[in-house]
mmCIF file of C-alpha atoms in Angstrom:
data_model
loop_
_atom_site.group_PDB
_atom_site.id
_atom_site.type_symbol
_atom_site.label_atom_id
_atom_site.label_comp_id
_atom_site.label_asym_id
_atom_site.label_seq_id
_atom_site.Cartn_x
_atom_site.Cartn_y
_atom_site.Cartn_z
ATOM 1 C CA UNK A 1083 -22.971 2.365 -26.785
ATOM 2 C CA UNK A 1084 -20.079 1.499 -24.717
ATOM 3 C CA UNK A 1085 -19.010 3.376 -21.482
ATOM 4 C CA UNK A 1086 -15.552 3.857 -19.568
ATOM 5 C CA UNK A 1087 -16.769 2.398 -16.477
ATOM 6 C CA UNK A 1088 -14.265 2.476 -13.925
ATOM 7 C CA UNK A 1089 -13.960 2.130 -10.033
ATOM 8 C CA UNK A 1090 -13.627 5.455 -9.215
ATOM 9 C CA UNK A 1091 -17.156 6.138 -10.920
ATOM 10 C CA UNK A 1092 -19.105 4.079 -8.260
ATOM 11 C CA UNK A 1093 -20.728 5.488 -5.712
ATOM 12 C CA UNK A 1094 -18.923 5.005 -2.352
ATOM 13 C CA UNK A 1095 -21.571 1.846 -0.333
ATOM 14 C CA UNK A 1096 -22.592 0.889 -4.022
ATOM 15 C CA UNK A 1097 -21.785 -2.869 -4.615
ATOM 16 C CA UNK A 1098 -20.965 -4.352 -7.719
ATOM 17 C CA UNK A 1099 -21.552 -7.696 -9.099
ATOM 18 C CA UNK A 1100 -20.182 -8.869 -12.587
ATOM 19 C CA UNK A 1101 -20.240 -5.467 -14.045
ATOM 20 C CA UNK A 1102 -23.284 -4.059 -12.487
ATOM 21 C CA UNK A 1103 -24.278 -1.426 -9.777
ATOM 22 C CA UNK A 1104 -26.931 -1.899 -6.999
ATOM 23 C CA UNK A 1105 -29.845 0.764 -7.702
ATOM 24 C CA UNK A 1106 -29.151 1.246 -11.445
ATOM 25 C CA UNK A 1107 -28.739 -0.737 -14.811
ATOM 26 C CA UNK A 1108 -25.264 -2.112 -16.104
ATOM 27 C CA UNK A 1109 -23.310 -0.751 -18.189
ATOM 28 C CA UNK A 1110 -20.969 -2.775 -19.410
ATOM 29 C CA UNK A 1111 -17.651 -2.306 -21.148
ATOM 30 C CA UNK A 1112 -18.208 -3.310 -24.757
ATOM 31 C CA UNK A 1113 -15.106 -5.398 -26.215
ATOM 32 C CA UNK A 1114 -14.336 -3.562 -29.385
ATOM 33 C CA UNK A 1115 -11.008 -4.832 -30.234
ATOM 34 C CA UNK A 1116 -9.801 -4.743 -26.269
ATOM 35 C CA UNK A 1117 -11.669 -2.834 -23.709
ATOM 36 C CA UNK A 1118 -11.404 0.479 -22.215
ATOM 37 C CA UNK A 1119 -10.760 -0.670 -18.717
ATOM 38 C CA UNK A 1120 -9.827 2.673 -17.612
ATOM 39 C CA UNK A 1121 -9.120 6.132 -18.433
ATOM 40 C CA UNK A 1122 -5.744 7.523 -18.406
ATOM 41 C CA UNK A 1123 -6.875 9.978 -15.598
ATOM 42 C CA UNK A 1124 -7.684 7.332 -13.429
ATOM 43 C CA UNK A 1125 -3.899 5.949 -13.089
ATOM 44 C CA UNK A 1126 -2.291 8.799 -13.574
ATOM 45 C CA UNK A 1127 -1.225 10.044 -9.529
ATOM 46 C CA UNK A 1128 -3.695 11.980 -7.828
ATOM 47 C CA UNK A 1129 -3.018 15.334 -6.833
ATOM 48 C CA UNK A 1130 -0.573 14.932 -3.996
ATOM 49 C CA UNK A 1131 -1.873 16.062 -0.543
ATOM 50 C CA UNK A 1132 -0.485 18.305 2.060
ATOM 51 C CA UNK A 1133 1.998 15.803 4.410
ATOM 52 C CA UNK A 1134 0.908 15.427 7.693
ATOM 53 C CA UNK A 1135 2.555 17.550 9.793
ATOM 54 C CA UNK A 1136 1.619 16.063 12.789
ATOM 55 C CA UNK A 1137 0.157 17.159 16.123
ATOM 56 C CA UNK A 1138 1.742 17.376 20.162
ATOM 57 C CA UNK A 1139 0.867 14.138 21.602
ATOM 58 C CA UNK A 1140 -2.169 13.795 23.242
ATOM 59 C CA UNK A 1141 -2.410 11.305 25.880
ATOM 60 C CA UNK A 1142 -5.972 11.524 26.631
ATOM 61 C CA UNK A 1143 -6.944 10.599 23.100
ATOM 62 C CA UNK A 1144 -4.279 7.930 23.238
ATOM 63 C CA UNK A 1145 -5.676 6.258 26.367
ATOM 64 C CA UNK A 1146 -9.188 6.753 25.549
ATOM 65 C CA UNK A 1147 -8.952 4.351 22.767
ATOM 66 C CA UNK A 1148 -10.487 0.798 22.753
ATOM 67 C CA UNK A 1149 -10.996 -1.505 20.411
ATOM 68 C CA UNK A 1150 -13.824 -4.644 20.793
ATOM 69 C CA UNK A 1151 -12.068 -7.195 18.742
ATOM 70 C CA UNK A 1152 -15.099 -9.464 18.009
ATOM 71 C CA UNK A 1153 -16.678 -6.884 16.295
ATOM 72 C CA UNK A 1154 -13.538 -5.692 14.528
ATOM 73 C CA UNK A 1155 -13.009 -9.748 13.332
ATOM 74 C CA UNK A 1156 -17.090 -9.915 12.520
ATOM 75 C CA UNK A 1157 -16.506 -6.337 10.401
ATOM 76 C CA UNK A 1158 -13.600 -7.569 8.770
ATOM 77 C CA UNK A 1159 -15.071 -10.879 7.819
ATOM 78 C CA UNK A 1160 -17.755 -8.852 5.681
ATOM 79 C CA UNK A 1161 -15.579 -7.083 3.829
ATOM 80 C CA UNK A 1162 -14.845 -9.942 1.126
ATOM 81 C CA UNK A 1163 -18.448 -10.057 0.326
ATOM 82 C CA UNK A 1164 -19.759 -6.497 0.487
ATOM 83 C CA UNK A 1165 -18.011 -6.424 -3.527
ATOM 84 C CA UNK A 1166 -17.749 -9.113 -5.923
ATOM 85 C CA UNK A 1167 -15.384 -7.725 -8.600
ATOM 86 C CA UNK A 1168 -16.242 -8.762 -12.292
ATOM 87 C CA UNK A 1169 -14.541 -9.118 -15.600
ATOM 88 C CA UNK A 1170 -13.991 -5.743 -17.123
ATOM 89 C CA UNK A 1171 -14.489 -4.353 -13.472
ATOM 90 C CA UNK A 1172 -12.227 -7.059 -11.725
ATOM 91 C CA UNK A 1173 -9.511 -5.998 -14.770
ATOM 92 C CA UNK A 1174 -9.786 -2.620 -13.942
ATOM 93 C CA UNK A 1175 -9.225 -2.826 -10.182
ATOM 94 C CA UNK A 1176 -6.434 -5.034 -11.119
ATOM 95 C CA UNK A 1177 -5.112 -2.247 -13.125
ATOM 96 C CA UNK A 1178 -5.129 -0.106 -10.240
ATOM 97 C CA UNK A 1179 -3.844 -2.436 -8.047
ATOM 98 C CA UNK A 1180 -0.456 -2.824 -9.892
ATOM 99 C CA UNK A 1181 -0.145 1.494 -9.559
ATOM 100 C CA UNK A 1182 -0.117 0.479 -5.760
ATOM 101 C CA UNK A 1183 2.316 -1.746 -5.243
ATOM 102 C CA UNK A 1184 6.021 -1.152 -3.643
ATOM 103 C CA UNK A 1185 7.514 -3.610 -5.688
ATOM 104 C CA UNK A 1186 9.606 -5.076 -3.028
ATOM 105 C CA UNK A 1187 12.849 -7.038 -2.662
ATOM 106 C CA UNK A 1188 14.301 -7.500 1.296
ATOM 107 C CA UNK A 1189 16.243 -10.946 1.231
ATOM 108 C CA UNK A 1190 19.882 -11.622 2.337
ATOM 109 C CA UNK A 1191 20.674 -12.747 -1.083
ATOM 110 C CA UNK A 1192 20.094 -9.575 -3.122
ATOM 111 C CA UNK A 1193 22.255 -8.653 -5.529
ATOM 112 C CA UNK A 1194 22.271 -5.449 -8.088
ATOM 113 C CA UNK A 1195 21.793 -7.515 -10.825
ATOM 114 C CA UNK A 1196 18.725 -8.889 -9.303
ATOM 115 C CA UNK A 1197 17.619 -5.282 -8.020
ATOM 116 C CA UNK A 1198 18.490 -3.800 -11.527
ATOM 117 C CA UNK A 1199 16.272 -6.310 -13.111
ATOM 118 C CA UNK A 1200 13.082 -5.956 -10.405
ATOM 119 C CA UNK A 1201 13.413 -2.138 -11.208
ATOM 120 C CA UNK A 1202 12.595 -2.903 -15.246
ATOM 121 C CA UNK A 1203 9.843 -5.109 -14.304
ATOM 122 C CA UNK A 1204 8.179 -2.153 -12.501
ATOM 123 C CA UNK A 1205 9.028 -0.233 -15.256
ATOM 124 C CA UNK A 1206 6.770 -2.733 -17.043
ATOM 125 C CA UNK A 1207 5.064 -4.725 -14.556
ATOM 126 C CA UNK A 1208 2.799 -6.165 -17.278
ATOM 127 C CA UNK A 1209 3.283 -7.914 -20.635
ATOM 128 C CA UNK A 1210 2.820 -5.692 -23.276
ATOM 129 C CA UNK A 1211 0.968 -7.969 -25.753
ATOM 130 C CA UNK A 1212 -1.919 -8.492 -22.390
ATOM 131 C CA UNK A 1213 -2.215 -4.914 -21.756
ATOM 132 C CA UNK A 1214 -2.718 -4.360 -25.700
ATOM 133 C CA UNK A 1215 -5.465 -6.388 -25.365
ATOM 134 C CA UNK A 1216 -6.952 -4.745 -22.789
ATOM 135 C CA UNK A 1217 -6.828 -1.471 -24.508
ATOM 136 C CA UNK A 1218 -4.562 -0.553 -21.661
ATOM 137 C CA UNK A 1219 -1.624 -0.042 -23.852
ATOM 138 C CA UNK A 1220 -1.308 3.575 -23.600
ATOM 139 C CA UNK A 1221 -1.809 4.198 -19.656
ATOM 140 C CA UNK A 1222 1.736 4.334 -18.625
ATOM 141 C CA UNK A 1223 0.873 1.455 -16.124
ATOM 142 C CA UNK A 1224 3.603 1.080 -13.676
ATOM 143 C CA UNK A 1225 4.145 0.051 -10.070
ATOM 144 C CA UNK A 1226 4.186 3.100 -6.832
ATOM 145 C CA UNK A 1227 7.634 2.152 -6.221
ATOM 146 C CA UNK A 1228 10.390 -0.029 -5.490
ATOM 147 C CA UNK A 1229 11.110 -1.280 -1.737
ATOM 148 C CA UNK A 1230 14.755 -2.084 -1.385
ATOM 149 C CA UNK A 1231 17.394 -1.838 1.474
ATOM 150 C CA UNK A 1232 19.587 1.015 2.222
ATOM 151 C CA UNK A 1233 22.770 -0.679 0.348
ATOM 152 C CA UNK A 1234 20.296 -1.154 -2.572
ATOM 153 C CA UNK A 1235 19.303 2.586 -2.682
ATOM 154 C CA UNK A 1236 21.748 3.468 -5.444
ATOM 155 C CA UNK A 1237 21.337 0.763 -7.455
ATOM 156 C CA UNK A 1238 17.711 0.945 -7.598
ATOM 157 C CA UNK A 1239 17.639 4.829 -8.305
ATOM 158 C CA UNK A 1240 19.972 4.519 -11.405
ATOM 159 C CA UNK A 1241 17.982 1.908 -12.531
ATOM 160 C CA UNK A 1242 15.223 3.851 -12.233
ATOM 161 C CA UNK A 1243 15.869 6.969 -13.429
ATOM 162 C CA UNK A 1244 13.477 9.157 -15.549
ATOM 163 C CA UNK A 1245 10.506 6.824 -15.087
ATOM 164 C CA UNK A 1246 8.967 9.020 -11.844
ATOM 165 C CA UNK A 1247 8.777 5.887 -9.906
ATOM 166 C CA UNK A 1248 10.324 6.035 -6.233
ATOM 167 C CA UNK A 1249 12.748 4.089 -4.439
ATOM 168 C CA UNK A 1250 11.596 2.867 -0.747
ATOM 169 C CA UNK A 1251 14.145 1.951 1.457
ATOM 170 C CA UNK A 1252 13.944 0.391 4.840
ATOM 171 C CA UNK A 1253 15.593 2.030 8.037
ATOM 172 C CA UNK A 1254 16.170 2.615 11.069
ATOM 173 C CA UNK A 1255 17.284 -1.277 11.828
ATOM 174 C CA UNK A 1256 14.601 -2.818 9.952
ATOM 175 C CA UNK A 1257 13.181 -5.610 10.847
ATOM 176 C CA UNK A 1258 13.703 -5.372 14.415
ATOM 177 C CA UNK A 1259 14.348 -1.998 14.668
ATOM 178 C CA UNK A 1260 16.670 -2.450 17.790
ATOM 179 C CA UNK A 1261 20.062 -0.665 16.513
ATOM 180 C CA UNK A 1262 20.992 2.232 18.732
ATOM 181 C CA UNK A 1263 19.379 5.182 18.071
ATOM 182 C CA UNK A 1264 21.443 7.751 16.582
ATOM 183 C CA UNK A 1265 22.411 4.467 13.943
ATOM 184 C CA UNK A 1266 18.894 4.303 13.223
ATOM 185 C CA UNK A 1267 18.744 8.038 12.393
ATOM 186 C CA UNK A 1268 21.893 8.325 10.704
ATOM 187 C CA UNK A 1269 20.942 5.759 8.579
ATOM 188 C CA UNK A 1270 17.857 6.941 7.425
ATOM 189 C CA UNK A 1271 19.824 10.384 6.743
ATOM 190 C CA UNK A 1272 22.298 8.248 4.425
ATOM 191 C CA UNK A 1273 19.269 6.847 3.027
ATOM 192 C CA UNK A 1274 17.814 9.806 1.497
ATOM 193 C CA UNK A 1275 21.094 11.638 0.705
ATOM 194 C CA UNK A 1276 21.781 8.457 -1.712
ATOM 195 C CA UNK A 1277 17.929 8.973 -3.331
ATOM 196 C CA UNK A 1278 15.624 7.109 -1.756
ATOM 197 C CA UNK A 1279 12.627 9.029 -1.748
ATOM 198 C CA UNK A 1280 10.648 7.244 0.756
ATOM 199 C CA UNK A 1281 11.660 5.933 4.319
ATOM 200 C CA UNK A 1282 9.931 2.632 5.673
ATOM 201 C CA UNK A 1283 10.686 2.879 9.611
ATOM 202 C CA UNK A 1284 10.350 0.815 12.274
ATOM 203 C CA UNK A 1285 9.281 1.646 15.513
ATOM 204 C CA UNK A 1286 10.285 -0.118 18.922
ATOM 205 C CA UNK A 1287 7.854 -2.490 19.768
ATOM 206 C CA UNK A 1288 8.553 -2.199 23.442
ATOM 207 C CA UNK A 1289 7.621 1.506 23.590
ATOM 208 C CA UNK A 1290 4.133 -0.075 23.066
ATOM 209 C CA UNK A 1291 3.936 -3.182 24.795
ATOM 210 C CA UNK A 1292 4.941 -1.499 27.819
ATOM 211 C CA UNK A 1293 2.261 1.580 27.292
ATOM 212 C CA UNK A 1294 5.313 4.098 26.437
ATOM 213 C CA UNK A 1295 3.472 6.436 24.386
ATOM 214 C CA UNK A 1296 5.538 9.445 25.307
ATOM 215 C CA UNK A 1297 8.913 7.203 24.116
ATOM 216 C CA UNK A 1298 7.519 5.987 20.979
ATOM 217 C CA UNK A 1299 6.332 9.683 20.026
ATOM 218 C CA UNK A 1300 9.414 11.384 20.296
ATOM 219 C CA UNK A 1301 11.725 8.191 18.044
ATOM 220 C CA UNK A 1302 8.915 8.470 15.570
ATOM 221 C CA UNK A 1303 9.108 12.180 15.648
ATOM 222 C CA UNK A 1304 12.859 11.999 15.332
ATOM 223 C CA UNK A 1305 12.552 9.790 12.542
ATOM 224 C CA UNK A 1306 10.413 11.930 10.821
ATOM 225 C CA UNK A 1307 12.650 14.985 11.219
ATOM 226 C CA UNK A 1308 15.825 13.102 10.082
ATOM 227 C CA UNK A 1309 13.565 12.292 6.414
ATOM 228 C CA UNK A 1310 13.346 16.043 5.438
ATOM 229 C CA UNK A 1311 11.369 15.826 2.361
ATOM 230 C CA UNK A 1312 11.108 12.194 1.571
ATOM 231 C CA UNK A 1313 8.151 10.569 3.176
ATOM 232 C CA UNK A 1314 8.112 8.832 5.790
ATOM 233 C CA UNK A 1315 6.067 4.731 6.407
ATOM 234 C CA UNK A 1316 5.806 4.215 9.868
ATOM 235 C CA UNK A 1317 5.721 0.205 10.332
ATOM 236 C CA UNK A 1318 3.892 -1.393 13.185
ATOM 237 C CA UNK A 1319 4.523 -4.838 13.400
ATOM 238 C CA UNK A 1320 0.957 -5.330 14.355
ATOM 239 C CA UNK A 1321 1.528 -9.034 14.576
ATOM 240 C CA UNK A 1322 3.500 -8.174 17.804
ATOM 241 C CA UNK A 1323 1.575 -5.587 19.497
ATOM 242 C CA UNK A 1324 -0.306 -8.217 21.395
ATOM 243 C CA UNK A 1325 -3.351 -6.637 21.266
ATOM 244 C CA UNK A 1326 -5.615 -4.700 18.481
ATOM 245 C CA UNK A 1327 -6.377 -1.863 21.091
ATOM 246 C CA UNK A 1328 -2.168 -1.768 21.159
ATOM 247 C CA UNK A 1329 -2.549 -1.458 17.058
ATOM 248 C CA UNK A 1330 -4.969 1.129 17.365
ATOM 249 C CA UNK A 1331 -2.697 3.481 19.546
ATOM 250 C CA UNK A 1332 0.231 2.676 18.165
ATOM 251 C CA UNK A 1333 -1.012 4.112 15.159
ATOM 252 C CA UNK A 1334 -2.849 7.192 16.678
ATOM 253 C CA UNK A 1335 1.068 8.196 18.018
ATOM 254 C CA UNK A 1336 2.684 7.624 14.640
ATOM 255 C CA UNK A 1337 0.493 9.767 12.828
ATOM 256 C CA UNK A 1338 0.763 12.635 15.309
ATOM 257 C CA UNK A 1339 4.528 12.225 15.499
ATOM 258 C CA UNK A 1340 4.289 13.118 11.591
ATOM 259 C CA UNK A 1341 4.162 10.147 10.156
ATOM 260 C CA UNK A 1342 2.618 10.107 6.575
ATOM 261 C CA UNK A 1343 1.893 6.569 6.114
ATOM 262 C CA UNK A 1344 1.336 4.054 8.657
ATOM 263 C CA UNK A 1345 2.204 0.573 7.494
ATOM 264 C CA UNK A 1346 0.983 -3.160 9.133
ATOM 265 C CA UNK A 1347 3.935 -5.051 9.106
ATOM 266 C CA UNK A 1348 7.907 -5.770 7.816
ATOM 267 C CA UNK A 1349 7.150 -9.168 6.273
ATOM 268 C CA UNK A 1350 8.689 -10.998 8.741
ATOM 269 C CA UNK A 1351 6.291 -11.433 11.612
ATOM 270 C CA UNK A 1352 4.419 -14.822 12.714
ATOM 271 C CA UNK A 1353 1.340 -12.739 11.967
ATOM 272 C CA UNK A 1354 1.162 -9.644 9.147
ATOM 273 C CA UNK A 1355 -1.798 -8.216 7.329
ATOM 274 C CA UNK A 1356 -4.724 -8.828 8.085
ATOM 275 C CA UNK A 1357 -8.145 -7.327 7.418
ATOM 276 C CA UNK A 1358 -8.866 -7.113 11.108
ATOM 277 C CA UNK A 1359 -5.542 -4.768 11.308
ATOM 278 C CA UNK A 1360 -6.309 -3.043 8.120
ATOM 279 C CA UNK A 1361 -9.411 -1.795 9.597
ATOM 280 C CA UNK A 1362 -8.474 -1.134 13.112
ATOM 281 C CA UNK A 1363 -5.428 1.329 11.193
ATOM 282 C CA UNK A 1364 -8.149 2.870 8.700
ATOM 283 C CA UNK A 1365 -10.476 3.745 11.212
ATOM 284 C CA UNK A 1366 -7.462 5.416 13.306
ATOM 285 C CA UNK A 1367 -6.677 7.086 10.153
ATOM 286 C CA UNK A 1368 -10.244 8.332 9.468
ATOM 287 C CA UNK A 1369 -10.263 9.135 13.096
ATOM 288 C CA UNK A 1370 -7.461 11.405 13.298
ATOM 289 C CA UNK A 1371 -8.752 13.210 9.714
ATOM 290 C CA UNK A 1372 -11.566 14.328 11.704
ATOM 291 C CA UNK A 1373 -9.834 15.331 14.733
ATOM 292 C CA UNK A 1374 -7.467 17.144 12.644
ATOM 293 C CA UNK A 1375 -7.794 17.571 8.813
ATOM 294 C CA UNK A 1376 -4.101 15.716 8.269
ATOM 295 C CA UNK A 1377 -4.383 13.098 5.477
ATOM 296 C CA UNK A 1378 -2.365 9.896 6.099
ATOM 297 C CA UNK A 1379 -2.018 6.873 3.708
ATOM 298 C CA UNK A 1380 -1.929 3.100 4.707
ATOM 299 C CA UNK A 1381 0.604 0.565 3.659
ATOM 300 C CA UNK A 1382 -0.863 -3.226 4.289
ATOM 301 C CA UNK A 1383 2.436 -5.355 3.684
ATOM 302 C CA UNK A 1384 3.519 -9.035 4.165
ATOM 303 C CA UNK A 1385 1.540 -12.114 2.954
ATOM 304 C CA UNK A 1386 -0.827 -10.175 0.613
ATOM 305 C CA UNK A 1387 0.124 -12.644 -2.960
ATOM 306 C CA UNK A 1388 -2.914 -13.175 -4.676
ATOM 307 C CA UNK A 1389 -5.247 -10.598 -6.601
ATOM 308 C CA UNK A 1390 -7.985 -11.849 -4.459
ATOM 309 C CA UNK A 1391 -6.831 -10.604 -1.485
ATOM 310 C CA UNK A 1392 -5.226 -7.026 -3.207
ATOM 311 C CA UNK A 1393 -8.825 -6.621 -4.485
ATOM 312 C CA UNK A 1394 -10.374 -7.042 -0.798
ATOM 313 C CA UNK A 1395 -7.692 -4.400 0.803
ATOM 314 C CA UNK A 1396 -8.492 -2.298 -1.946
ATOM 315 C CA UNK A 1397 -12.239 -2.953 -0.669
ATOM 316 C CA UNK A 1398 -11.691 -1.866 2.859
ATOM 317 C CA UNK A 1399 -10.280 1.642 1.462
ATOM 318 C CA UNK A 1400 -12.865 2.258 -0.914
ATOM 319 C CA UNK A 1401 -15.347 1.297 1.972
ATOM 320 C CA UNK A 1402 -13.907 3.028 5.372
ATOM 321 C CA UNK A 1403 -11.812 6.120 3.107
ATOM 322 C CA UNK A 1404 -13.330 6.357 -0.556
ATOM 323 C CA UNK A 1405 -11.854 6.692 -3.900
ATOM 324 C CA UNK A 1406 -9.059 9.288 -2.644
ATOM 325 C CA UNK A 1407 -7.317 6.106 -0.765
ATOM 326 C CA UNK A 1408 -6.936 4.375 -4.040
ATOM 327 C CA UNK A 1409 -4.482 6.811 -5.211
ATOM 328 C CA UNK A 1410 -0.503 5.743 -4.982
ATOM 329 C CA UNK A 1411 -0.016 8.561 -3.042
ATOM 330 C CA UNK A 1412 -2.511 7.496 0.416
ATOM 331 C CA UNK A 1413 -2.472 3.760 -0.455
ATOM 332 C CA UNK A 1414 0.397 0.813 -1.406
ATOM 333 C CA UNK A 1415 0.949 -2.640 -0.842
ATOM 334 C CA UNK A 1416 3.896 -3.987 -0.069
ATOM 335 C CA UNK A 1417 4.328 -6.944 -2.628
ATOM 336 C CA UNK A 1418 6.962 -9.296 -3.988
ATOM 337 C CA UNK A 1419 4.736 -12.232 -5.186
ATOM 338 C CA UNK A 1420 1.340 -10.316 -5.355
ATOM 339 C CA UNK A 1421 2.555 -8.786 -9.155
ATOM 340 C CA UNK A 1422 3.075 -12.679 -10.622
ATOM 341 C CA UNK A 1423 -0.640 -13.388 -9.560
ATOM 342 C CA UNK A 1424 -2.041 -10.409 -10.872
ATOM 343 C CA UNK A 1425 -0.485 -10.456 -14.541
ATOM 344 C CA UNK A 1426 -2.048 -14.121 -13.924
ATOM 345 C CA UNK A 1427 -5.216 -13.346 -13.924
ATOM 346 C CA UNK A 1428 -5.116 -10.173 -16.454
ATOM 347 C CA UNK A 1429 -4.464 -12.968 -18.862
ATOM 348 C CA UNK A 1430 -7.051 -15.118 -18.034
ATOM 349 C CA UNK A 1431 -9.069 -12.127 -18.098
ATOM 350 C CA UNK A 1432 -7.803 -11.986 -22.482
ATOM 351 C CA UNK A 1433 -7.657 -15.471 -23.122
ATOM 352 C CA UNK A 1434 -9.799 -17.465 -20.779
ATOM 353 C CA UNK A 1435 -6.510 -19.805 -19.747
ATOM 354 C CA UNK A 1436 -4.818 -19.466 -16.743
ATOM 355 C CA UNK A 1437 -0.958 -19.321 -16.801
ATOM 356 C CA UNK A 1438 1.560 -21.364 -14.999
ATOM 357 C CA UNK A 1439 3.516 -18.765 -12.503
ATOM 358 C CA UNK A 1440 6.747 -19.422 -14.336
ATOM 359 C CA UNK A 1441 5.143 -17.454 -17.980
ATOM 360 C CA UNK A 1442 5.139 -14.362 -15.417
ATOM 361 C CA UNK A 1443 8.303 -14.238 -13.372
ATOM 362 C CA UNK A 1444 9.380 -11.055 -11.664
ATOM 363 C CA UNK A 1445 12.337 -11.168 -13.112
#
């Protein structure tokens, strides 16, 4: 008997070890030409939640948050081992983990040939011939979206039209995010009126450094307002907030300014993310659910380029949200190497070989 055992059928706290559950007997996929790794409803995107519409700032809440960081880093440090991942599961995950990437391309050099071509690869992020084998052929895998800059935008929406993935674009003077204000609005405006359907911000780093809550509310607020309907990422930098306890209110303010992802880092920090930021943000995330019933998705990006360490941010969702954060719509990474190691190891996964890099390229 063979079974379409998936991630989304464990119990949240179980933990899995090569294709087992704690408390009950494994059942593994059986390999009947390629196996099942997944059922179609599993990829497919979740129904989409209500956007956060955010709250009036609350000070008291704001201030009244502290963070111990040696039990955040001691937390974080379990989180590798609390699931070890297993052939047909590990495959699976991986599966998943493709659905949640913003393919991404933010370099000086980008052309829109180049941006043309990323957009087909998430339009077919994995070789057809591996995901054949994996009986995976007929799930429609793609990747959440594709990241690009504002002169990018409407290259990467022609390119991408009819296959319901979005285009990303950065704003509001990414990376630094220290353009005068009404640019950094007005571009975000241009933004969406040239397609982009999601808005990565940037807030002012200084707003937080210097305890400005009331300051960084009303840009992100104003930011949020200027993206009508397209949703807004509200990025951190949480490798320059100094402090986690800075992280952790930083991200309390975006998400009651409206924002309806909050997102580590722009990639170009000393320091992006990490699993001691992931959790800090999750836990503000879960936090603010219960204060307030709002939803809000998290965006770890910058540095995350191996499966392992997509599979272990994928972890910390399943454990501090559940299953509902491994849906495209309240969970992406931001990737631009992470895809090449992934379609890596699906192949090993078929043929027991590891591939060089260069038999996966991005583009």
């Amino acid at each position: 008997m063979s079974a379409k055992r998936t991630l989304e059928s464990l119990p949240r706290g179980s933990s899995v070890a090569n294709g087992s559950e704690a408390g009950g007997t494994a059942q593994p996929i059986r390999r009947t030409g390629g196996p099942q790794l997944v059922a179609t409803s599993l990829l497919a995107p979740g129904s989409h939640v209500e956007r956060n519409p955010g709250t009036p700032l609350d000070l008291d809440v704001v201030r009244a948050i502290r963070v111990n960081r040696s039990a955040v880093e001691r937390r974080a440090a379990t989180i590798p081992s609390r699931r070890t991942v297993k052939k047909d599961w590990q495959a699976a995950w991986l599966l998943r983990a493709i659905t949640l990437m913003d393919l991404t391309t933010l370099s000086g050099d980008d052309t829109p040939g180049f941006v043309r071509r990323l957009c087909q690869k998430a339009r077919n992020p994995v070789r057809r011939d591996i995901l054949a084998a994996l009986g995976a052929q007929d799930l429609d895998i793609k990747t959440g979206a594709v990241c690009v800059y504002h002169a990018m935008v409407p290259t990467a929406v022609d390119a991408l039209e009819g296959s319901g993935i979005p285009v990303a674009a950065v704003s509001t003077g990414f990376p630094a995010g220290l353009s005068p204000f009404e640019q950094r609005v007005e571009e975000i405006r241009q933004s969406v009126a040239a397609g982009a359907k999601e808005i990565d911000i940037v807030i002012t780093r200084g707003h937080v450094l210097t305890g400005n809550w009331q300051a960084l509310y009303d840009e992100v607020k104003a930011f949020r307002q200027a993206c009508g309907d397209a949703h807004m990422k509200s990025i951190l930098a949480t490798g320059e907030l100094a402090t986690l306890t800075n992280v952790a209110r930083a991200s309390m303010v975006a998400m009651q300014a409206g924002s309806d992802f909050i997102k580590t880092s722009t990639g170009k920090e000393p320091v992006n993310a990490t699993l001691p930021f992931g959790l800090v943000m999750t836990r503000m995330i879960r936090e603010y659910g219960e204060q307030t019933g709002h939803v809000v998705g998290f965006k770890p990006a910058g540095g995350i380029r191996t499966a392992r360490q997509a599979l272990d941010f994928m972890t910390l969702m399943k454990e501090e949200l559940g299953n509902r954060w491994l849906q495209p719509d309240l969970f992406r990474f931001g990737a631009s190497a992470l895809l090449t190691d992934v379609e890596r190891q699906l192949e090993h996964f078929v043929t027991g070989r590891y591939a060089a890099a260069h038999r996966h390229p991005m583009i």
